[in-house]
Coordinates of C-alpha atoms in Angstrom, one line a residue:
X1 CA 235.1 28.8 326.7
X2 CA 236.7 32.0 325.2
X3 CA 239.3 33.4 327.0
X4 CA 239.5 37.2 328.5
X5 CA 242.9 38.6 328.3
X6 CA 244.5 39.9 331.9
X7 CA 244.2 43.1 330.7
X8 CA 240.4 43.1 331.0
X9 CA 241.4 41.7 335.0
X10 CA 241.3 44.7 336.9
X11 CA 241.6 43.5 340.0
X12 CA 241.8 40.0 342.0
X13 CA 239.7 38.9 345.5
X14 CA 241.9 37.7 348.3
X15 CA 239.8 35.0 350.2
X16 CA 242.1 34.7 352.9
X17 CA 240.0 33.1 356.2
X18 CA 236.7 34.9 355.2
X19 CA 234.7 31.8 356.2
X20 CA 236.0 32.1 359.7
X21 CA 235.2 35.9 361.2
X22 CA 235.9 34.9 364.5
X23 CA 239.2 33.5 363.8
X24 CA 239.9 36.6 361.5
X25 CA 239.6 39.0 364.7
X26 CA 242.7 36.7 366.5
X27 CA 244.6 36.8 363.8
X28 CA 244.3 40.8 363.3
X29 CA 246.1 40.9 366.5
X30 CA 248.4 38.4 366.4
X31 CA 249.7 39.4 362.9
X32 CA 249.8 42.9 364.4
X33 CA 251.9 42.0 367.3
X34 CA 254.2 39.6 365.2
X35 CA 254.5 42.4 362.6
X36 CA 255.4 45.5 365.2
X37 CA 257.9 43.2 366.8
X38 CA 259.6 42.4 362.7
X39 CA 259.9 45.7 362.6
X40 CA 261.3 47.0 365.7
X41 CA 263.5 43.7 365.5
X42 CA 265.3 44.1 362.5
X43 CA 265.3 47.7 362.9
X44 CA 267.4 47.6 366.1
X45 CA 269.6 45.0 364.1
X46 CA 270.1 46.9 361.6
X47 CA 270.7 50.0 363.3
X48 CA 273.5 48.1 365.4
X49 CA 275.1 45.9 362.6
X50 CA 275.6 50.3 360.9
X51 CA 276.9 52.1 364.0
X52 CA 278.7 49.3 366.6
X53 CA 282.2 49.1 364.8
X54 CA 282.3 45.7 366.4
X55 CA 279.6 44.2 364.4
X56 CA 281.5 45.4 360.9
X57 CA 282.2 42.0 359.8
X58 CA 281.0 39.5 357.6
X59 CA 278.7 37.8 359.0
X60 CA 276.9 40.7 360.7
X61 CA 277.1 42.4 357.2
X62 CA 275.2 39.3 356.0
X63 CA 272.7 39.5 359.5
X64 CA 271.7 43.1 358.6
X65 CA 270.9 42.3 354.8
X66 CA 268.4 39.2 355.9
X67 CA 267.0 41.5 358.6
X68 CA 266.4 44.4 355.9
X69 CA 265.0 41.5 353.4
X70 CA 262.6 40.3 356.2
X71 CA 261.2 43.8 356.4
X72 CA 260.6 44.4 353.0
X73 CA 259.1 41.3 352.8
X74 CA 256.9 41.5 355.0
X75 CA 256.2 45.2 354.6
X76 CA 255.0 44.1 351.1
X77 CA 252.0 41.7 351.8
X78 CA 250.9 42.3 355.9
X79 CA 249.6 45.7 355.7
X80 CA 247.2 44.7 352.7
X81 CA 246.4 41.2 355.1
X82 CA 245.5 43.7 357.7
X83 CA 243.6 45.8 356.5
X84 CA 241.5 43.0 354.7
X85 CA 241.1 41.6 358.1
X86 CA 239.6 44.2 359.8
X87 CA 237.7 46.0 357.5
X88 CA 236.7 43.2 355.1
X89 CA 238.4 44.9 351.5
X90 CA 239.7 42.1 349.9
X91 CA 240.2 43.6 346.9
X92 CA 243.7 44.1 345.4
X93 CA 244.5 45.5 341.9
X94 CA 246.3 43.9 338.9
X95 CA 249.6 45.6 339.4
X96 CA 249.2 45.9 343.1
X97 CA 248.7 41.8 343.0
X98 CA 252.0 41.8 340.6
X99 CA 254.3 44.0 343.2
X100 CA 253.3 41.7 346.0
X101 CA 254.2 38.7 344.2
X102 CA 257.4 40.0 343.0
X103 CA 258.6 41.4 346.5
X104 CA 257.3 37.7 347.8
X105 CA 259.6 36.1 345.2
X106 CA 262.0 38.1 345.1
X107 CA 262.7 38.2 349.1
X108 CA 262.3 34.4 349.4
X109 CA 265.0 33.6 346.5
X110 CA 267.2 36.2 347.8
X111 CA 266.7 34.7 351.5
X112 CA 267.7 31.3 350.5
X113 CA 271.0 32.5 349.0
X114 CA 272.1 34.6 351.8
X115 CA 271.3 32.0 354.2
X116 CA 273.8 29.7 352.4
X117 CA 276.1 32.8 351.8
X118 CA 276.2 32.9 355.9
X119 CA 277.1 29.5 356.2
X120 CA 280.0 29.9 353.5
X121 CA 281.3 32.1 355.8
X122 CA 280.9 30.3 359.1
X123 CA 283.1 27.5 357.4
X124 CA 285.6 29.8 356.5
X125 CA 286.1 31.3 359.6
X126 CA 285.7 28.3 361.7
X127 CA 287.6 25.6 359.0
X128 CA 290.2 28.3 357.7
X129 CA 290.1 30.8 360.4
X130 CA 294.5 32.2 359.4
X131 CA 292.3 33.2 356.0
X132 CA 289.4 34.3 357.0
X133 CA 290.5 38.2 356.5
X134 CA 291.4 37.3 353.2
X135 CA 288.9 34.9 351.2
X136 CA 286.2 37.1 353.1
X137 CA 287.6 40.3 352.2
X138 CA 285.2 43.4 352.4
X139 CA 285.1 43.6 348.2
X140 CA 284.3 39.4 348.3
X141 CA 281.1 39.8 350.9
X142 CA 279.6 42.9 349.5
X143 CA 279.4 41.2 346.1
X144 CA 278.2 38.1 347.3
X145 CA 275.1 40.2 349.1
X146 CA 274.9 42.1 346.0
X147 CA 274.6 38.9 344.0
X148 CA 272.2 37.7 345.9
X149 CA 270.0 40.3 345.7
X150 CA 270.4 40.4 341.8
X151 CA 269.6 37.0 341.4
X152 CA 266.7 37.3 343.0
X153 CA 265.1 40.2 341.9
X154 CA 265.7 38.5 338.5
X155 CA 264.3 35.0 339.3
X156 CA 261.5 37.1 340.3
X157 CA 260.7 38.9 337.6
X158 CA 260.7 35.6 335.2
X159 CA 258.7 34.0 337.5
X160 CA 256.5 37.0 337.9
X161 CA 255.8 37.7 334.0
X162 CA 255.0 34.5 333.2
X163 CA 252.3 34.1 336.1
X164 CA 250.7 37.5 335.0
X165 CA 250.7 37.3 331.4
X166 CA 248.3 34.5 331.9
X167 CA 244.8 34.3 330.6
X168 CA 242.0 34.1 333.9
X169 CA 238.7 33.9 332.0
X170 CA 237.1 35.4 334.6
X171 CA 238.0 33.8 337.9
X172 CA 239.8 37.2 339.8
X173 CA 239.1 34.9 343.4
X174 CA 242.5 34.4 345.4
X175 CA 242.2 31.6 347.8
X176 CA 245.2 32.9 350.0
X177 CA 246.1 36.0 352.2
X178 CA 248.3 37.6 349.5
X179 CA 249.3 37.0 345.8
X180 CA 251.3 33.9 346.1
X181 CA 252.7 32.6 342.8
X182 CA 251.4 29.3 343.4
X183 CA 247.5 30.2 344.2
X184 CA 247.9 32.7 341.6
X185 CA 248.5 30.3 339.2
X186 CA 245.5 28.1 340.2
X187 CA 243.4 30.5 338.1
X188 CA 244.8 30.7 335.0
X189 CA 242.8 28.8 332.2
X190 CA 245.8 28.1 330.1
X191 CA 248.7 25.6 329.8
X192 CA 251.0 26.6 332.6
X193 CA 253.9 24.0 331.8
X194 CA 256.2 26.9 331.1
X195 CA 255.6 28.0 334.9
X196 CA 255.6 24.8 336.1
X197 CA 259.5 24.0 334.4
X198 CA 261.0 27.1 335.3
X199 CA 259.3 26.9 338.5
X200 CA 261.5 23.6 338.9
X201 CA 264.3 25.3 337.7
X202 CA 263.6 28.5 340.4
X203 CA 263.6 25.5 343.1
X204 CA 266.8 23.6 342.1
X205 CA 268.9 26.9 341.9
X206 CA 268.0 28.8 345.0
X207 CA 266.5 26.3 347.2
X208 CA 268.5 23.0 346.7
X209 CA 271.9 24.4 345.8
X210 CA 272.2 26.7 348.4
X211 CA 271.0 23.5 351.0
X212 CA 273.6 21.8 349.4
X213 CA 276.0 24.4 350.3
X214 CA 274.9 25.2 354.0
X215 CA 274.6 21.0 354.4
X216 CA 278.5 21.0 353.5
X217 CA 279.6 23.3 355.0
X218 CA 277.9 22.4 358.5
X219 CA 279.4 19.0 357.7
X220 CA 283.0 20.2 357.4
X221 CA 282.9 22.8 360.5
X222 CA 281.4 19.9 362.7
X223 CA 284.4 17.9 361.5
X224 CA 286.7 20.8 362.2
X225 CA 284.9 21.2 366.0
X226 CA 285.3 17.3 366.7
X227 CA 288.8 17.6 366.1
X228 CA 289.4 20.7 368.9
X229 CA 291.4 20.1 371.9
X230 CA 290.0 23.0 373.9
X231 CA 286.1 22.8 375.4
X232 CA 286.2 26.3 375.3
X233 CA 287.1 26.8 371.6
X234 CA 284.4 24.2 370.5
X235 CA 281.7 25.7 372.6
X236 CA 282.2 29.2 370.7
X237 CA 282.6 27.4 367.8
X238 CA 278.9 25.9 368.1
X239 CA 277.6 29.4 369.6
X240 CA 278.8 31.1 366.7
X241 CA 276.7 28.7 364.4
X242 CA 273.6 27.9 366.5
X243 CA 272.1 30.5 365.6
X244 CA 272.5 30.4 362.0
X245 CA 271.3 27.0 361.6
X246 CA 267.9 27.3 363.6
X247 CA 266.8 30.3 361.1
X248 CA 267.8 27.3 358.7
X249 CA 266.0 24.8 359.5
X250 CA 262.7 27.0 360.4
X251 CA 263.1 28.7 356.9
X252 CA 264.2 25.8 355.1
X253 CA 261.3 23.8 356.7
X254 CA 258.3 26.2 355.8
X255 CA 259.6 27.0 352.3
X256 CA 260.4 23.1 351.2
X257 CA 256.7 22.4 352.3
X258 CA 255.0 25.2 350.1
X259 CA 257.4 25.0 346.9
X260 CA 258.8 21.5 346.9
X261 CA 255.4 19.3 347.6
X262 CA 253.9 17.6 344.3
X263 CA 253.0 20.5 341.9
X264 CA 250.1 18.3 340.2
X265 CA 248.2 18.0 343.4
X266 CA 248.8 21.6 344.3
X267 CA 247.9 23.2 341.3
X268 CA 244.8 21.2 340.7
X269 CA 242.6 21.6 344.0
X270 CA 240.2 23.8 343.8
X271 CA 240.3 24.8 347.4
X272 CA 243.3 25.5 349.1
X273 CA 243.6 23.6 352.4
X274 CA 243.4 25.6 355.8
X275 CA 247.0 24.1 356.5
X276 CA 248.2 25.4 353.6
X277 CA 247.5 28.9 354.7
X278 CA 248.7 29.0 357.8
X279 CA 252.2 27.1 356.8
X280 CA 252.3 29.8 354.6
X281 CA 251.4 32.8 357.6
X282 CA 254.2 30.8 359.9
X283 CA 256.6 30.9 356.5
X284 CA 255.6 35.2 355.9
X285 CA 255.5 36.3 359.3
X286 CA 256.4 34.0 361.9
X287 CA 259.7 33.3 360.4
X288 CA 260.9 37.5 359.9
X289 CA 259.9 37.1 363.4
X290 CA 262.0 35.4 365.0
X291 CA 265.3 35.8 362.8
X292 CA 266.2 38.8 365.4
X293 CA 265.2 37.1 368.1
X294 CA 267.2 33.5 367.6
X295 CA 270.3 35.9 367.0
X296 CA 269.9 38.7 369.6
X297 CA 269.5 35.9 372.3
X298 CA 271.9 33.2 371.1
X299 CA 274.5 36.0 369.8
X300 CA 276.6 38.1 372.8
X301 CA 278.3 40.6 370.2
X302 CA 274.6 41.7 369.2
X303 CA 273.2 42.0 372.7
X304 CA 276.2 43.8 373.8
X305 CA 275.9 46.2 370.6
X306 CA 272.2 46.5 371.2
X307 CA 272.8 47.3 374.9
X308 CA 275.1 49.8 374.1
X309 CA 273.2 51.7 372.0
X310 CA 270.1 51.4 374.3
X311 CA 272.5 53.3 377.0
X312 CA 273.5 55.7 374.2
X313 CA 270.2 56.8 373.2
X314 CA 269.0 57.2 376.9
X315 CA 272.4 59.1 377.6

């Protein structure tokens, strides 16, 4: 079979759920909901972690970046899902199937390492709290966010010039919502060891490391919180965490199941399981969800910020 360069690919079919209209017309809404709530979420977060003086610290500063990075992402592949929804276009162009799957990348890499960043600095303050102010000094955090973002954006663009540099012979038909690397890649009628190595690579750096880092340093404030005398102290201590580690797990949970299962089953199906599309929905949209949410309600600096500037706007 000859192969057709991408450039002759003008555009690609997203399949999405188009065997299943009925279930199409429940997921319009509930994607709508779920969306209008990410945005009016993190919004408000954001909004509060800028103007409530309170919330100028570290670990806010880290809770508005990861509420920002939930809207992009999601901002860059539901309003396309939506729209193929309800009015049945399914069709995506070239480059507009290459800027989803870099702002899909990119958010999810940079996710992974703020999420450790954020627990790197719950074991500072709770395991050297006398320090705090000084290893997390304003300079230190903004370049850790600032790294984080960088690395990302970079991890995605490798991994998102390799996918789409590919030859596709033809086949343009997306069995997924939106451009994800790994259905992408099902497609291609070329050797794709190259994607699959640094693909490995991706994984190690921003998935596993960062685990590594939130696992130890969970381990060492639980230490530090067995070893308070006062109920009171170890009760904030765990408040002040909670939170932090059930965006973990959730996140963790989806992403380890869609990037860290067998990639020689997975890239050799020919039909993406139903499963495997809505893991990935719960990991896209579910998740941005209820970031806000877990820390709004587990979190009394935020609802007291929030509340205040509720009363503000309505005096």
């Amino acid at each position: 079979m000859s192969k057709i360069n991408q450039t002759f690919m003008t555009e690609f079919i997203l399949l999405g759920l188009s065997g299943y209209p009925k279930i199409e017309v429940i997921y319009f809404a509930l994607i709508l909901v779920m969306y209008s709530v990410i945005l009016m979420g993190n919004g408000v977060l954001i909004i509060a972690s800028i103007f409530d003086s309170r919330l100028h610290t570290p670990m806010y500063f880290f809770l508005g970046n990861l509420s920002f990075l939930d809207i992009c992402y999601t901002s860059s592949s539901v309003p396309s899902t939506l729209v193929s929804l309800i009015s049945k276009k399914r069709n995506i162009s070239f480059s507009g199937c290459a800027i989803q799957m870099f702002f899909g990348f990119a958010m999810g890499s940079t996710e992974c390492l703020l999420l450790g960043m954020m627990a790197f600095d719950r074991y500072v303050a709770i395991c050297n709290p006398l320090r705090y102010s000084i290893i997390m000094s304003k300079m230190v955090y903004v370049l850790m966010a600032s790294a984080s973002w960088l690395s990302g954006g970079i991890n995605s663009i490798v991994q998102t010039s390799l996918a789409m540099q590919l030859p596709f012979c033809g086949n343009n038909i997306i069995n997924h919502f939106t451009c994800e690397i790994l259905a992408v890649l099902k497609l291609a009628c070329a050797d794709i060891s190259l994607n699959i190595i640094t693909m490995v690579i991706s994984n190690m750096v921003f998935l596993v490391l960062p685990l590594l880092v939130i696992f130890f340093s969970y381990v060492s404030i639980l230490y530090t919180i067995l070893r308070m005398n006062s109920a009171a102290g170890r009760h904030k201590a765990f408040s002040t965490c909670s939170a932090h580690l059930t965006v973990v797990i959730i996140f963790y949970g989806t992403i380890f199941f869609m990037y860290a299962k067998p990639k020689s089953q997975d890239l050799t199906e020919d039909k993406m399981q139903t499963s495997d599309k809505l893991i990935s929905l719960f990991y896209g949209v579910v998740t941005p969800m209820l970031n806000p949410i877990i820390y709004s309600l587990r979190n009394k600096d935020v609802k007291a910020a929030v509340k205040y500037l509720m009363n503000r706007k309505l005096n």
